[in-house]
Amino acid sequence: MGKSEIRTATARGARTPKKASAPARLARRTASVKAEAPYHHGALREALLQAAERVLERDGLAGLTLRAVAREAGVSHAAPTHHFGDLTGLLSELAAVGFRQFNAAMASSSDSATTPLERALARPKAYVAYAQAHPGMYGIMFRTERLDYSRPSLHEAAEASFAGLANAVGMMRQEQISGDALTLNQGAAIARAWSMVHGFTMLLLDGRLEDILGRLPEGTTPERLLEAMLMSPVTGKPPGP
């Protein structure tokens, strides 16, 4: 072989990339998988729910998509589908998280109360406070058309929330209320309490109470307005003849 042939063969060999060994290829694939999925199975599900809550509170329900959650969590786009099936599944599990947070806030609301009146006012105040702190989560908890209540986690969390409400109303009425079977008066009392606090909360979150608050004595807070609502009689002075 002449010198020119030797130089040609040498150049050809230099241009041909060396094939990576099997261990090297395996190491690269492993590193890639670790980069895309830095969580083990259980932790990834929780991380996705936490990411979904951040997206919901930051971008609203319109911005909450499976891809947005995957980007927020820093994982592959297939991860939310694998864990929740579809967007309805994700929203339902997220609402279950919201109800559990909400239930915990309600349960601990009267811990610092020292009088019966404070205890009676503690739960509705905590209700409104949770909604103000987590407006996105509160909103999705009551978007029934977007949720799948056949999912056990959501069904159980929502039932626990209703049971807490029924128990609180029962304490105010000084009677035991079973959530499974209600008298008409018990149902009316629960519906009245829920309607008042939920309606107040939605008006507050939507900014619809600003006009009323602006007409009240200076310094009147939404919390003080709520207290006055809860303590005022259901009916005012009856109309005259």
mmCIF file of C-alpha atoms in Angstrom:
data_model
loop_
_atom_site.group_PDB
_atom_site.id
_atom_site.type_symbol
_atom_site.label_atom_id
_atom_site.label_comp_id
_atom_site.label_asym_id
_atom_site.label_seq_id
_atom_site.Cartn_x
_atom_site.Cartn_y
_atom_site.Cartn_z
ATOM 1 C CA MET A 1 0.000 0.000 0.000
ATOM 2 C CA GLY A 2 1.360 3.397 -1.018
ATOM 3 C CA LYS A 3 1.650 6.446 1.163
ATOM 4 C CA SER A 4 -1.410 8.084 -0.470
ATOM 5 C CA GLU A 5 -3.493 4.966 0.182
ATOM 6 C CA ILE A 6 -2.356 4.881 3.788
ATOM 7 C CA ARG A 7 -3.310 8.538 4.270
ATOM 8 C CA THR A 8 -6.756 7.933 2.687
ATOM 9 C CA ALA A 9 -7.465 4.927 4.908
ATOM 10 C CA THR A 10 -6.316 6.831 7.983
ATOM 11 C CA ALA A 11 -8.561 9.792 7.178
ATOM 12 C CA ARG A 12 -11.545 7.480 6.526
ATOM 13 C CA GLY A 13 -11.006 5.819 9.878
ATOM 14 C CA ALA A 14 -10.807 9.162 11.653
ATOM 15 C CA ARG A 15 -14.142 10.240 10.146
ATOM 16 C CA THR A 16 -15.977 7.036 11.165
ATOM 17 C CA PRO A 17 -17.378 7.478 14.686
ATOM 18 C CA LYS A 18 -16.703 4.735 17.111
ATOM 19 C CA LYS A 19 -19.750 2.735 18.122
ATOM 20 C CA ALA A 20 -20.502 3.198 21.803
ATOM 21 C CA SER A 21 -20.267 0.140 23.960
ATOM 22 C CA ALA A 22 -23.422 -1.424 25.395
ATOM 23 C CA PRO A 23 -22.659 -0.222 28.949
ATOM 24 C CA ALA A 24 -22.156 3.334 27.698
ATOM 25 C CA ARG A 25 -25.469 3.283 25.777
ATOM 26 C CA LEU A 26 -27.276 1.924 28.830
ATOM 27 C CA ALA A 27 -25.763 4.635 31.034
ATOM 28 C CA ARG A 28 -26.959 7.360 28.655
ATOM 29 C CA ARG A 29 -30.488 5.929 28.554
ATOM 30 C CA THR A 30 -30.571 5.701 32.328
ATOM 31 C CA ALA A 31 -29.412 9.306 32.683
ATOM 32 C CA SER A 32 -32.102 10.418 30.221
ATOM 33 C CA VAL A 33 -34.833 8.607 32.142
ATOM 34 C CA LYS A 34 -33.624 10.113 35.412
ATOM 35 C CA ALA A 35 -33.667 13.585 33.877
ATOM 36 C CA GLU A 36 -37.297 13.191 32.714
ATOM 37 C CA ALA A 37 -38.674 11.404 35.781
ATOM 38 C CA PRO A 38 -36.830 12.451 38.939
ATOM 39 C CA TYR A 39 -39.574 11.009 41.192
ATOM 40 C CA HIS A 40 -40.460 7.498 42.170
ATOM 41 C CA HIS A 41 -44.031 6.410 41.365
ATOM 42 C CA GLY A 42 -45.797 7.582 44.530
ATOM 43 C CA ALA A 43 -43.903 10.848 44.785
ATOM 44 C CA LEU A 44 -44.550 11.667 41.121
ATOM 45 C CA ARG A 45 -48.317 11.494 41.615
ATOM 46 C CA GLU A 46 -48.079 13.863 44.565
ATOM 47 C CA ALA A 47 -45.709 16.155 42.652
ATOM 48 C CA LEU A 48 -48.180 16.314 39.762
ATOM 49 C CA LEU A 49 -51.030 17.294 42.096
ATOM 50 C CA GLN A 50 -48.872 19.986 43.685
ATOM 51 C CA ALA A 51 -47.922 21.249 40.226
ATOM 52 C CA ALA A 52 -51.586 21.243 39.206
ATOM 53 C CA GLU A 53 -52.499 23.342 42.241
ATOM 54 C CA ARG A 54 -49.786 25.874 41.391
ATOM 55 C CA VAL A 55 -50.963 26.112 37.779
ATOM 56 C CA LEU A 56 -54.600 26.448 38.865
ATOM 57 C CA GLU A 57 -53.923 29.246 41.354
ATOM 58 C CA ARG A 58 -51.590 31.053 38.950
ATOM 59 C CA ASP A 59 -53.301 30.606 35.574
ATOM 60 C CA GLY A 60 -56.885 29.714 36.477
ATOM 61 C CA LEU A 61 -58.942 26.778 35.306
ATOM 62 C CA ALA A 62 -58.508 27.752 31.646
ATOM 63 C CA GLY A 63 -54.741 27.352 31.984
ATOM 64 C CA LEU A 64 -54.897 23.997 33.736
ATOM 65 C CA THR A 65 -54.079 21.359 31.127
ATOM 66 C CA LEU A 66 -52.255 18.045 31.313
ATOM 67 C CA ARG A 67 -49.339 19.481 29.346
ATOM 68 C CA ALA A 68 -49.155 22.574 31.580
ATOM 69 C CA VAL A 69 -49.027 20.366 34.665
ATOM 70 C CA ALA A 70 -46.310 18.193 33.132
ATOM 71 C CA ARG A 71 -44.237 21.277 32.306
ATOM 72 C CA GLU A 72 -44.723 22.646 35.807
ATOM 73 C CA ALA A 73 -43.593 19.357 37.364
ATOM 74 C CA GLY A 74 -40.704 18.986 34.894
ATOM 75 C CA VAL A 75 -41.756 15.549 33.632
ATOM 76 C CA SER A 76 -42.835 14.007 30.339
ATOM 77 C CA HIS A 77 -46.194 14.960 28.864
ATOM 78 C CA ALA A 78 -47.388 11.377 29.302
ATOM 79 C CA ALA A 79 -46.974 11.383 33.093
ATOM 80 C CA PRO A 80 -50.306 13.071 34.035
ATOM 81 C CA THR A 81 -52.223 10.778 31.682
ATOM 82 C CA HIS A 82 -50.539 7.749 33.197
ATOM 83 C CA HIS A 83 -51.548 8.746 36.730
ATOM 84 C CA PHE A 84 -54.969 10.374 36.198
ATOM 85 C CA GLY A 85 -56.248 9.172 32.829
ATOM 86 C CA ASP A 86 -57.524 12.488 31.512
ATOM 87 C CA LEU A 87 -58.156 16.079 32.576
ATOM 88 C CA THR A 88 -61.372 15.137 34.390
ATOM 89 C CA GLY A 89 -59.427 12.607 36.435
ATOM 90 C CA LEU A 90 -56.780 15.169 37.316
ATOM 91 C CA LEU A 91 -59.358 17.811 38.262
ATOM 92 C CA SER A 92 -61.261 15.291 40.389
ATOM 93 C CA GLU A 93 -58.181 14.242 42.324
ATOM 94 C CA LEU A 94 -57.194 17.884 42.725
ATOM 95 C CA ALA A 95 -60.668 18.710 44.075
ATOM 96 C CA ALA A 96 -60.253 15.837 46.545
ATOM 97 C CA VAL A 97 -57.035 17.472 47.761
ATOM 98 C CA GLY A 98 -58.925 20.749 48.113
ATOM 99 C CA PHE A 99 -61.705 19.165 50.160
ATOM 100 C CA ARG A 100 -59.164 17.520 52.457
ATOM 101 C CA GLN A 101 -57.376 20.843 52.986
ATOM 102 C CA PHE A 102 -60.730 22.518 53.538
ATOM 103 C CA ASN A 103 -61.894 19.858 56.009
ATOM 104 C CA ALA A 104 -58.665 20.181 58.002
ATOM 105 C CA ALA A 105 -59.113 23.967 58.181
ATOM 106 C CA MET A 106 -62.699 23.543 59.371
ATOM 107 C CA ALA A 107 -61.723 20.947 61.975
ATOM 108 C CA SER A 108 -59.054 23.158 63.525
ATOM 109 C CA SER A 109 -61.022 26.405 63.233
ATOM 110 C CA SER A 110 -62.425 26.405 66.772
ATOM 111 C CA ASP A 111 -59.235 25.334 68.555
ATOM 112 C CA SER A 112 -58.573 28.844 69.862
ATOM 113 C CA ALA A 113 -62.224 29.699 70.575
ATOM 114 C CA THR A 114 -62.960 30.380 74.238
ATOM 115 C CA THR A 115 -66.713 31.107 74.159
ATOM 116 C CA PRO A 116 -69.721 29.398 72.527
ATOM 117 C CA LEU A 117 -70.178 32.416 70.259
ATOM 118 C CA GLU A 118 -66.561 32.286 69.071
ATOM 119 C CA ARG A 119 -66.932 28.589 68.357
ATOM 120 C CA ALA A 120 -70.118 29.226 66.391
ATOM 121 C CA LEU A 121 -68.422 31.891 64.272
ATOM 122 C CA ALA A 122 -65.115 30.066 63.831
ATOM 123 C CA ARG A 123 -66.203 27.593 61.160
ATOM 124 C CA PRO A 124 -67.831 30.104 58.761
ATOM 125 C CA LYS A 125 -64.836 32.411 59.164
ATOM 126 C CA ALA A 126 -62.479 29.544 58.358
ATOM 127 C CA TYR A 127 -64.659 28.681 55.354
ATOM 128 C CA VAL A 128 -64.238 32.159 53.901
ATOM 129 C CA ALA A 129 -60.557 32.333 54.845
ATOM 130 C CA TYR A 130 -59.785 29.100 52.990
ATOM 131 C CA ALA A 131 -61.541 30.350 49.866
ATOM 132 C CA GLN A 132 -59.633 33.645 49.988
ATOM 133 C CA ALA A 133 -56.302 31.853 50.414
ATOM 134 C CA HIS A 134 -57.029 29.232 47.724
ATOM 135 C CA PRO A 135 -59.562 30.731 45.279
ATOM 136 C CA GLY A 136 -58.637 28.377 42.455
ATOM 137 C CA MET A 137 -58.940 25.255 44.584
ATOM 138 C CA TYR A 138 -62.188 26.499 46.142
ATOM 139 C CA GLY A 139 -63.624 27.180 42.706
ATOM 140 C CA ILE A 140 -62.840 23.736 41.298
ATOM 141 C CA MET A 141 -64.292 22.005 44.365
ATOM 142 C CA PHE A 142 -67.752 23.234 43.352
ATOM 143 C CA ARG A 143 -67.463 22.798 39.573
ATOM 144 C CA THR A 144 -69.505 19.600 39.604
ATOM 145 C CA GLU A 145 -69.750 19.429 35.810
ATOM 146 C CA ARG A 146 -65.962 19.113 35.560
ATOM 147 C CA LEU A 147 -65.566 16.441 38.257
ATOM 148 C CA ASP A 148 -66.044 12.679 38.501
ATOM 149 C CA TYR A 149 -67.614 11.912 41.869
ATOM 150 C CA SER A 150 -67.360 8.185 41.229
ATOM 151 C CA ARG A 151 -63.666 8.442 42.095
ATOM 152 C CA PRO A 152 -63.402 7.190 45.719
ATOM 153 C CA SER A 153 -60.993 9.897 46.904
ATOM 154 C CA LEU A 154 -63.271 12.743 45.777
ATOM 155 C CA HIS A 155 -66.458 11.073 46.998
ATOM 156 C CA GLU A 156 -65.010 10.415 50.451
ATOM 157 C CA ALA A 157 -63.527 13.909 50.834
ATOM 158 C CA ALA A 158 -66.762 15.615 49.750
ATOM 159 C CA GLU A 159 -68.843 13.403 52.057
ATOM 160 C CA ALA A 160 -66.546 14.266 54.965
ATOM 161 C CA SER A 161 -67.046 17.948 54.206
ATOM 162 C CA PHE A 162 -70.832 17.591 54.262
ATOM 163 C CA ALA A 163 -70.683 15.577 57.467
ATOM 164 C CA GLY A 164 -68.658 18.357 59.090
ATOM 165 C CA LEU A 165 -71.239 20.932 58.011
ATOM 166 C CA ALA A 166 -74.124 18.803 59.304
ATOM 167 C CA ASN A 167 -72.335 18.280 62.609
ATOM 168 C CA ALA A 168 -71.661 22.010 63.007
ATOM 169 C CA VAL A 169 -75.318 22.853 62.327
ATOM 170 C CA GLY A 170 -76.357 20.126 64.766
ATOM 171 C CA MET A 171 -74.181 21.661 67.468
ATOM 172 C CA MET A 172 -75.811 25.056 66.922
ATOM 173 C CA ARG A 173 -79.255 23.444 67.126
ATOM 174 C CA GLN A 174 -78.143 21.338 70.094
ATOM 175 C CA GLU A 175 -79.188 18.108 68.447
ATOM 176 C CA GLN A 176 -77.555 15.150 66.736
ATOM 177 C CA ILE A 177 -77.838 15.281 62.956
ATOM 178 C CA SER A 178 -77.205 12.225 60.823
ATOM 179 C CA GLY A 179 -76.033 13.013 57.331
ATOM 180 C CA ASP A 180 -77.798 9.924 55.968
ATOM 181 C CA ALA A 181 -81.346 10.863 56.994
ATOM 182 C CA LEU A 182 -82.486 14.426 57.646
ATOM 183 C CA THR A 183 -85.742 15.928 58.770
ATOM 184 C CA LEU A 184 -87.063 18.798 56.685
ATOM 185 C CA ASN A 185 -86.105 21.304 59.377
ATOM 186 C CA GLN A 186 -82.592 19.864 59.628
ATOM 187 C CA GLY A 187 -82.153 19.973 55.849
ATOM 188 C CA ALA A 188 -83.433 23.542 55.780
ATOM 189 C CA ALA A 189 -80.991 24.553 58.518
ATOM 190 C CA ILE A 190 -78.050 22.987 56.672
ATOM 191 C CA ALA A 191 -79.072 24.503 53.331
ATOM 192 C CA ARG A 192 -79.579 27.924 54.920
ATOM 193 C CA ALA A 193 -76.172 27.915 56.622
ATOM 194 C CA TRP A 194 -74.375 26.647 53.516
ATOM 195 C CA SER A 195 -76.195 29.020 51.168
ATOM 196 C CA MET A 196 -75.390 32.016 53.331
ATOM 197 C CA VAL A 197 -71.678 31.321 53.750
ATOM 198 C CA HIS A 198 -71.092 29.994 50.226
ATOM 199 C CA GLY A 199 -73.028 32.866 48.673
ATOM 200 C CA PHE A 200 -71.104 35.402 50.755
ATOM 201 C CA THR A 201 -67.832 33.742 49.757
ATOM 202 C CA MET A 202 -68.599 33.812 46.031
ATOM 203 C CA LEU A 203 -69.694 37.469 46.179
ATOM 204 C CA LEU A 204 -66.513 38.320 48.068
ATOM 205 C CA LEU A 205 -64.232 36.485 45.628
ATOM 206 C CA ASP A 206 -65.974 38.130 42.661
ATOM 207 C CA GLY A 207 -65.584 41.604 44.193
ATOM 208 C CA ARG A 208 -69.338 42.066 44.355
ATOM 209 C CA LEU A 209 -69.370 43.147 48.016
ATOM 210 C CA GLU A 210 -67.220 46.233 47.456
ATOM 211 C CA ASP A 211 -70.268 48.468 46.987
ATOM 212 C CA ILE A 212 -71.829 47.345 50.273
ATOM 213 C CA LEU A 213 -68.537 47.588 52.156
ATOM 214 C CA GLY A 214 -68.005 51.086 50.770
ATOM 215 C CA ARG A 215 -71.286 52.229 52.313
ATOM 216 C CA LEU A 216 -70.555 50.800 55.767
ATOM 217 C CA PRO A 217 -68.709 52.614 58.600
ATOM 218 C CA GLU A 218 -65.064 53.143 57.754
ATOM 219 C CA GLY A 219 -62.878 50.167 58.599
ATOM 220 C CA THR A 220 -65.634 47.542 58.351
ATOM 221 C CA THR A 221 -64.018 44.361 57.069
ATOM 222 C CA PRO A 222 -65.612 41.482 55.150
ATOM 223 C CA GLU A 223 -65.131 39.334 58.253
ATOM 224 C CA ARG A 224 -67.073 41.818 60.381
ATOM 225 C CA LEU A 225 -69.831 41.937 57.772
ATOM 226 C CA LEU A 226 -70.006 38.144 57.838
ATOM 227 C CA GLU A 227 -70.262 38.165 61.633
ATOM 228 C CA ALA A 228 -73.155 40.617 61.457
ATOM 229 C CA MET A 229 -74.922 38.449 58.891
ATOM 230 C CA LEU A 230 -74.541 35.324 61.001
ATOM 231 C CA MET A 231 -75.727 37.026 64.190
ATOM 232 C CA SER A 232 -78.656 38.923 62.724
ATOM 233 C CA PRO A 233 -82.124 37.327 62.949
ATOM 234 C CA VAL A 234 -83.385 35.427 59.918
ATOM 235 C CA THR A 235 -86.404 37.748 59.651
ATOM 236 C CA GLY A 236 -86.612 41.398 60.487
ATOM 237 C CA LYS A 237 -89.504 43.304 61.923
ATOM 238 C CA PRO A 238 -92.731 41.998 60.361
ATOM 239 C CA PRO A 239 -94.540 44.448 58.087
ATOM 240 C CA GLY A 240 -97.384 46.406 59.604
ATOM 241 C CA PRO A 241 -101.018 45.965 58.640
#
